Amino acid sequence: MSSGDRSEWAQQYGPWAVVAGGSEGVGAEFAFQLAEAGIDLVLIARKPDPLRETADRCRTRGVRVRELEVDLTAADAVTRIAEATSDIEVGLLIYNAGANTHSAEFLDGDLAAFERVLDLNVRTPLALIHHFGGPMRLRRRGGLLLVGSLTGYLGSARQTVYGGAKAFTRIYAEGLWLELRDYNVHVLELVLGVTRTPAMARAGLNFDVPGLRVSDPAEVAREGLDQLSRGPVHVISAHADSPALHATADRANAVLASHRLMQKLLSGGIPSR
């Protein structure tokens, strides 16, 4: 990134960026690339060790970094984040923390655990956008980036609530983009497919499924930041031809085909039906 690009980025999205889910994987790559652009960072994550490691790596790039250890499903999460950032000007919010924290078939799962999926993927990001987006609109500059998923395009067994949440945030981002486009506040839902992150590796995903496209976290973050000013939705280019994006008339067959692929991808598989 040239010095001119750095100046433009700092002017539009600085001086501080908040990255929720900023300790590893795509979130860490967002942090590294923003640090290269000279933007100071507030990194939020649950696990202190990877959070500290990522923060220290960003500091070597010459920016200030605040580490905030927060469970984003907790009732006081937004309050704690607001208090920790009350003395700084936040020009960019990246919400990269959405995940399926309760993988179970709906009628067999725990309803309270499904509620936490909604907390993480819907309630907390909406509250943070409401908190940080208002000042951005007044300043007439800023950026709001939500990391989405192809799961939000087709129903999936054991991802009923998660997929519904991701579908919601995509439509929400489109509406928010309409509302803020005249205020120079950029809004983007960045839609990911399978990405080789530490979390995905811990889940035991089979990345060697024939024909499966797998994205690299650094490339995903770079593409997302490049597309931020264009909004409202961008599907990572490696997955732009996914059948999930083009399933229209015959939804039943499309959902079943996607289900069979997920059986191969997920460790242990999903019982056939």
Short mmCIF file of C-alpha atoms in Angstrom, two decimals:
data_model
loop_
_atom_site.label_atom_id
_atom_site.label_comp_id
_atom_site.label_asym_id
_atom_site.label_seq_id
_atom_site.Cartn_x
_atom_site.Cartn_y
_atom_site.Cartn_z
CA MET A 1 0.00 0.00 0.00
CA SER A 2 1.43 3.36 -1.06
CA SER A 3 1.68 6.36 1.24
CA GLY A 4 -1.18 7.94 -0.69
CA ASP A 5 -3.35 4.87 -0.16
CA ARG A 6 -2.48 4.88 3.54
CA SER A 7 -3.53 8.50 3.82
CA GLU A 8 -6.84 7.85 2.08
CA TRP A 9 -7.54 4.84 4.28
CA ALA A 10 -6.74 6.76 7.46
CA GLN A 11 -8.97 9.63 6.35
CA GLN A 12 -11.96 7.38 5.57
CA TYR A 13 -11.62 4.69 8.23
CA GLY A 14 -9.30 6.04 10.93
CA PRO A 15 -7.97 6.83 13.31
CA TRP A 16 -9.19 3.65 15.09
CA ALA A 17 -10.73 0.40 13.86
CA VAL A 18 -12.54 -2.14 16.01
CA VAL A 19 -12.12 -5.76 14.93
CA ALA A 20 -14.43 -8.17 16.74
CA GLY A 21 -13.04 -11.66 16.40
CA GLY A 22 -9.62 -10.20 15.73
CA SER A 23 -7.29 -12.75 17.31
CA GLU A 24 -6.74 -15.36 14.58
CA GLY A 25 -7.70 -16.44 11.08
CA VAL A 26 -9.44 -13.85 8.92
CA GLY A 27 -9.81 -11.45 11.86
CA ALA A 28 -6.08 -11.41 12.52
CA GLU A 29 -5.41 -10.81 8.84
CA PHE A 30 -7.79 -7.85 8.88
CA ALA A 31 -5.81 -6.52 11.84
CA PHE A 32 -2.42 -6.97 10.16
CA GLN A 33 -3.53 -5.25 6.95
CA LEU A 34 -5.17 -2.36 8.79
CA ALA A 35 -1.99 -1.94 10.84
CA GLU A 36 -0.02 -1.73 7.59
CA ALA A 37 -2.38 1.08 6.58
CA GLY A 38 -1.49 2.94 9.78
CA ILE A 39 -4.85 2.52 11.51
CA ASP A 40 -4.87 2.00 15.28
CA LEU A 41 -6.74 -1.06 16.50
CA VAL A 42 -9.08 -2.35 19.16
CA LEU A 43 -8.96 -6.15 18.93
CA ILE A 44 -11.72 -8.15 20.60
CA ALA A 45 -11.70 -11.89 21.28
CA ARG A 46 -12.43 -14.43 24.00
CA LYS A 47 -9.03 -16.15 24.18
CA PRO A 48 -6.27 -14.00 25.69
CA ASP A 49 -3.21 -15.78 24.30
CA PRO A 50 -3.92 -15.53 20.54
CA LEU A 51 -5.35 -12.05 21.14
CA ARG A 52 -2.10 -10.89 22.74
CA GLU A 53 0.00 -12.51 20.02
CA THR A 54 -1.91 -10.78 17.23
CA ALA A 55 -1.88 -7.45 19.08
CA ASP A 56 1.90 -7.64 19.54
CA ARG A 57 2.42 -8.41 15.85
CA CYS A 58 0.32 -5.37 14.95
CA ARG A 59 2.31 -3.15 17.31
CA THR A 60 5.48 -4.00 15.41
CA ARG A 61 3.88 -2.18 12.46
CA GLY A 62 3.88 1.05 14.47
CA VAL A 63 0.23 1.36 15.49
CA ARG A 64 -1.46 1.54 18.87
CA VAL A 65 -3.44 -1.55 19.85
CA ARG A 66 -5.95 -2.14 22.61
CA GLU A 67 -6.75 -5.73 23.59
CA LEU A 68 -10.23 -6.46 24.86
CA GLU A 69 -11.03 -9.94 26.15
CA VAL A 70 -14.81 -10.22 25.78
CA ASP A 71 -17.34 -12.97 25.21
CA LEU A 72 -19.55 -11.41 22.54
CA THR A 73 -22.54 -13.49 23.63
CA ALA A 74 -22.45 -12.00 27.14
CA ALA A 75 -25.16 -9.58 28.21
CA ASP A 76 -22.60 -6.87 29.06
CA ALA A 77 -20.44 -7.31 25.92
CA VAL A 78 -21.57 -4.17 24.10
CA THR A 79 -21.43 -2.08 27.28
CA ARG A 80 -17.85 -3.19 27.93
CA ILE A 81 -16.81 -2.42 24.35
CA ALA A 82 -18.47 0.99 24.46
CA GLU A 83 -16.71 1.85 27.71
CA ALA A 84 -13.33 0.66 26.40
CA THR A 85 -13.63 2.88 23.31
CA SER A 86 -15.34 5.92 24.82
CA ASP A 87 -12.22 8.08 24.52
CA ILE A 88 -11.33 7.30 20.88
CA GLU A 89 -12.80 7.96 17.45
CA VAL A 90 -13.71 4.70 15.72
CA GLY A 91 -13.93 4.97 11.94
CA LEU A 92 -14.24 1.29 11.09
CA LEU A 93 -16.04 -1.66 12.65
CA ILE A 94 -15.31 -5.17 11.40
CA TYR A 95 -17.52 -7.87 12.87
CA ASN A 96 -15.75 -11.13 12.17
CA ALA A 97 -16.95 -13.05 15.23
CA GLY A 98 -20.02 -14.82 13.85
CA ALA A 99 -19.82 -18.61 14.12
CA ASN A 100 -22.07 -21.60 14.60
CA THR A 101 -21.55 -22.19 18.30
CA HIS A 102 -24.25 -24.87 18.59
CA SER A 103 -24.19 -27.44 15.79
CA ALA A 104 -27.24 -29.61 16.42
CA GLU A 105 -30.47 -30.50 14.70
CA PHE A 106 -32.99 -27.94 15.87
CA LEU A 107 -35.47 -30.16 17.74
CA ASP A 108 -32.62 -32.04 19.44
CA GLY A 109 -30.64 -28.97 20.39
CA ASP A 110 -30.68 -26.71 23.41
CA LEU A 111 -32.87 -23.66 22.88
CA ALA A 112 -30.72 -21.46 25.13
CA ALA A 113 -27.65 -22.44 23.10
CA PHE A 114 -29.43 -21.49 19.89
CA GLU A 115 -30.23 -18.14 21.49
CA ARG A 116 -26.49 -17.62 21.99
CA VAL A 117 -25.98 -18.26 18.26
CA LEU A 118 -28.39 -15.38 17.67
CA ASP A 119 -26.62 -13.23 20.27
CA LEU A 120 -23.28 -13.71 18.52
CA ASN A 121 -24.52 -13.37 14.95
CA VAL A 122 -27.42 -10.92 15.20
CA ARG A 123 -27.98 -9.09 18.46
CA THR A 124 -24.40 -8.10 19.30
CA PRO A 125 -23.39 -6.92 15.81
CA LEU A 126 -26.58 -4.89 15.48
CA ALA A 127 -25.96 -3.23 18.84
CA LEU A 128 -22.34 -2.45 17.95
CA ILE A 129 -23.32 -1.01 14.58
CA HIS A 130 -25.97 1.12 16.27
CA HIS A 131 -23.35 2.39 18.74
CA PHE A 132 -20.49 3.08 16.30
CA GLY A 133 -22.53 3.84 13.18
CA GLY A 134 -24.27 6.90 14.59
CA PRO A 135 -21.07 8.93 15.07
CA MET A 136 -19.83 7.77 11.65
CA ARG A 137 -22.98 9.16 10.05
CA LEU A 138 -22.51 12.47 11.87
CA ARG A 139 -18.87 12.65 10.70
CA ARG A 140 -19.96 11.57 7.19
CA ARG A 141 -17.25 8.96 6.89
CA GLY A 142 -16.47 5.46 8.13
CA GLY A 143 -16.99 1.80 7.38
CA LEU A 144 -19.02 -1.16 8.68
CA LEU A 145 -18.03 -4.66 7.56
CA LEU A 146 -19.94 -7.80 8.51
CA VAL A 147 -18.41 -11.18 7.73
CA GLY A 148 -21.12 -13.46 6.34
CA SER A 149 -21.33 -17.00 5.05
CA LEU A 150 -22.60 -18.99 2.09
CA THR A 151 -24.56 -20.90 4.74
CA GLY A 152 -26.98 -17.98 4.63
CA TYR A 153 -28.03 -18.84 1.07
CA LEU A 154 -29.24 -22.45 1.52
CA GLY A 155 -30.62 -24.32 4.50
CA SER A 156 -28.25 -26.81 6.14
CA ALA A 157 -28.85 -29.62 8.63
CA ARG A 158 -27.46 -28.74 12.05
CA GLN A 159 -27.06 -25.13 10.91
CA THR A 160 -30.72 -24.11 10.83
CA VAL A 161 -30.40 -21.20 13.24
CA TYR A 162 -26.92 -20.18 12.11
CA GLY A 163 -27.90 -20.18 8.43
CA GLY A 164 -31.02 -18.16 9.19
CA ALA A 165 -28.93 -15.64 11.12
CA LYS A 166 -26.51 -15.26 8.21
CA ALA A 167 -29.40 -14.76 5.79
CA PHE A 168 -30.75 -12.04 8.07
CA THR A 169 -27.47 -10.13 8.30
CA ARG A 170 -27.04 -10.14 4.52
CA ILE A 171 -30.43 -8.51 3.96
CA TYR A 172 -29.82 -6.20 6.91
CA ALA A 173 -26.51 -5.07 5.37
CA GLU A 174 -28.22 -4.25 2.09
CA GLY A 175 -30.77 -2.07 3.87
CA LEU A 176 -28.13 -0.38 5.99
CA TRP A 177 -26.07 0.30 2.85
CA LEU A 178 -29.09 2.09 1.36
CA GLU A 179 -29.57 4.18 4.49
CA LEU A 180 -25.93 5.25 4.79
CA ARG A 181 -24.83 5.58 1.16
CA ASP A 182 -25.42 9.35 1.14
CA TYR A 183 -23.36 9.82 4.30
CA ASN A 184 -20.10 8.34 2.97
CA VAL A 185 -20.31 5.45 5.45
CA HIS A 186 -19.40 2.27 3.62
CA VAL A 187 -21.32 -0.92 4.40
CA LEU A 188 -20.32 -4.40 3.26
CA GLU A 189 -21.43 -7.94 3.99
CA LEU A 190 -18.42 -10.05 3.02
CA VAL A 191 -19.63 -13.56 2.22
CA LEU A 192 -17.11 -16.36 2.91
CA GLY A 193 -17.04 -19.94 1.78
CA VAL A 194 -14.83 -22.60 3.31
CA THR A 195 -11.71 -20.85 4.63
CA ARG A 196 -8.57 -22.45 6.06
CA THR A 197 -8.69 -20.90 9.53
CA PRO A 198 -7.55 -22.28 12.89
CA ALA A 199 -11.20 -22.54 13.97
CA MET A 200 -12.07 -24.59 10.88
CA ALA A 201 -9.06 -26.83 11.48
CA ARG A 202 -10.08 -27.38 15.13
CA ALA A 203 -13.55 -28.36 13.91
CA GLY A 204 -11.93 -31.20 11.97
CA LEU A 205 -13.14 -30.16 8.53
CA ASN A 206 -11.98 -32.26 5.62
CA PHE A 207 -10.32 -29.74 3.31
CA ASP A 208 -9.40 -32.51 0.85
CA VAL A 209 -12.89 -33.11 -0.55
CA PRO A 210 -12.46 -33.37 -4.36
CA GLY A 211 -13.50 -30.16 -6.07
CA LEU A 212 -13.80 -28.22 -2.82
CA ARG A 213 -12.53 -24.64 -3.01
CA VAL A 214 -10.79 -23.40 0.12
CA SER A 215 -9.88 -19.75 0.69
CA ASP A 216 -6.78 -18.34 2.40
CA PRO A 217 -7.45 -15.94 5.32
CA ALA A 218 -4.99 -13.27 4.12
CA GLU A 219 -6.53 -13.25 0.65
CA VAL A 220 -10.04 -13.09 2.13
CA ALA A 221 -9.16 -10.08 4.31
CA ARG A 222 -7.43 -8.30 1.42
CA GLU A 223 -10.39 -8.83 -0.90
CA GLY A 224 -12.82 -7.69 1.78
CA LEU A 225 -10.98 -4.45 2.44
CA ASP A 226 -10.68 -3.82 -1.30
CA GLN A 227 -14.45 -4.25 -1.70
CA LEU A 228 -15.51 -2.30 1.39
CA SER A 229 -16.23 0.93 -0.47
CA ARG A 230 -18.33 -0.87 -3.10
CA GLY A 231 -20.91 -2.70 -0.93
CA PRO A 232 -23.44 -3.86 -0.06
CA VAL A 233 -22.61 -7.58 -0.51
CA HIS A 234 -19.53 -9.27 -1.92
CA VAL A 235 -18.94 -13.00 -2.21
CA ILE A 236 -15.27 -13.97 -2.01
CA SER A 237 -14.18 -14.55 -5.60
CA ALA A 238 -13.02 -18.14 -5.00
CA HIS A 239 -16.63 -19.03 -4.18
CA ALA A 240 -18.49 -16.73 -6.56
CA ASP A 241 -19.70 -19.65 -8.68
CA SER A 242 -21.07 -21.63 -5.71
CA PRO A 243 -24.35 -23.41 -6.58
CA ALA A 244 -25.80 -21.93 -3.39
CA LEU A 245 -25.80 -18.48 -5.02
CA HIS A 246 -27.74 -19.59 -8.07
CA ALA A 247 -30.35 -21.93 -6.61
CA THR A 248 -33.72 -20.49 -7.51
CA ALA A 249 -36.50 -22.68 -8.92
CA ASP A 250 -35.73 -26.15 -7.56
CA ARG A 251 -34.78 -25.37 -3.97
CA ALA A 252 -35.32 -28.93 -2.74
CA ASN A 253 -32.70 -30.43 -5.04
CA ALA A 254 -30.31 -27.54 -4.40
CA VAL A 255 -30.60 -27.97 -0.61
CA LEU A 256 -30.07 -31.74 -0.89
CA ALA A 257 -27.00 -31.32 -3.10
CA SER A 258 -25.52 -28.83 -0.66
CA HIS A 259 -26.31 -31.21 2.21
CA ARG A 260 -24.40 -34.05 0.57
CA LEU A 261 -21.33 -31.83 0.16
CA MET A 262 -21.54 -30.83 3.81
CA GLN A 263 -21.57 -34.51 4.78
CA LYS A 264 -18.16 -34.87 3.16
CA LEU A 265 -16.81 -31.66 4.62
CA LEU A 266 -17.82 -32.08 8.26
CA SER A 267 -15.91 -34.42 10.49
CA GLY A 268 -18.09 -37.43 11.30
CA GLY A 269 -20.60 -36.39 8.67
CA ILE A 270 -24.31 -35.77 9.02
CA PRO A 271 -26.72 -38.72 8.97
CA SER A 272 -28.11 -39.35 5.51
CA ARG A 273 -31.77 -38.76 4.76
#
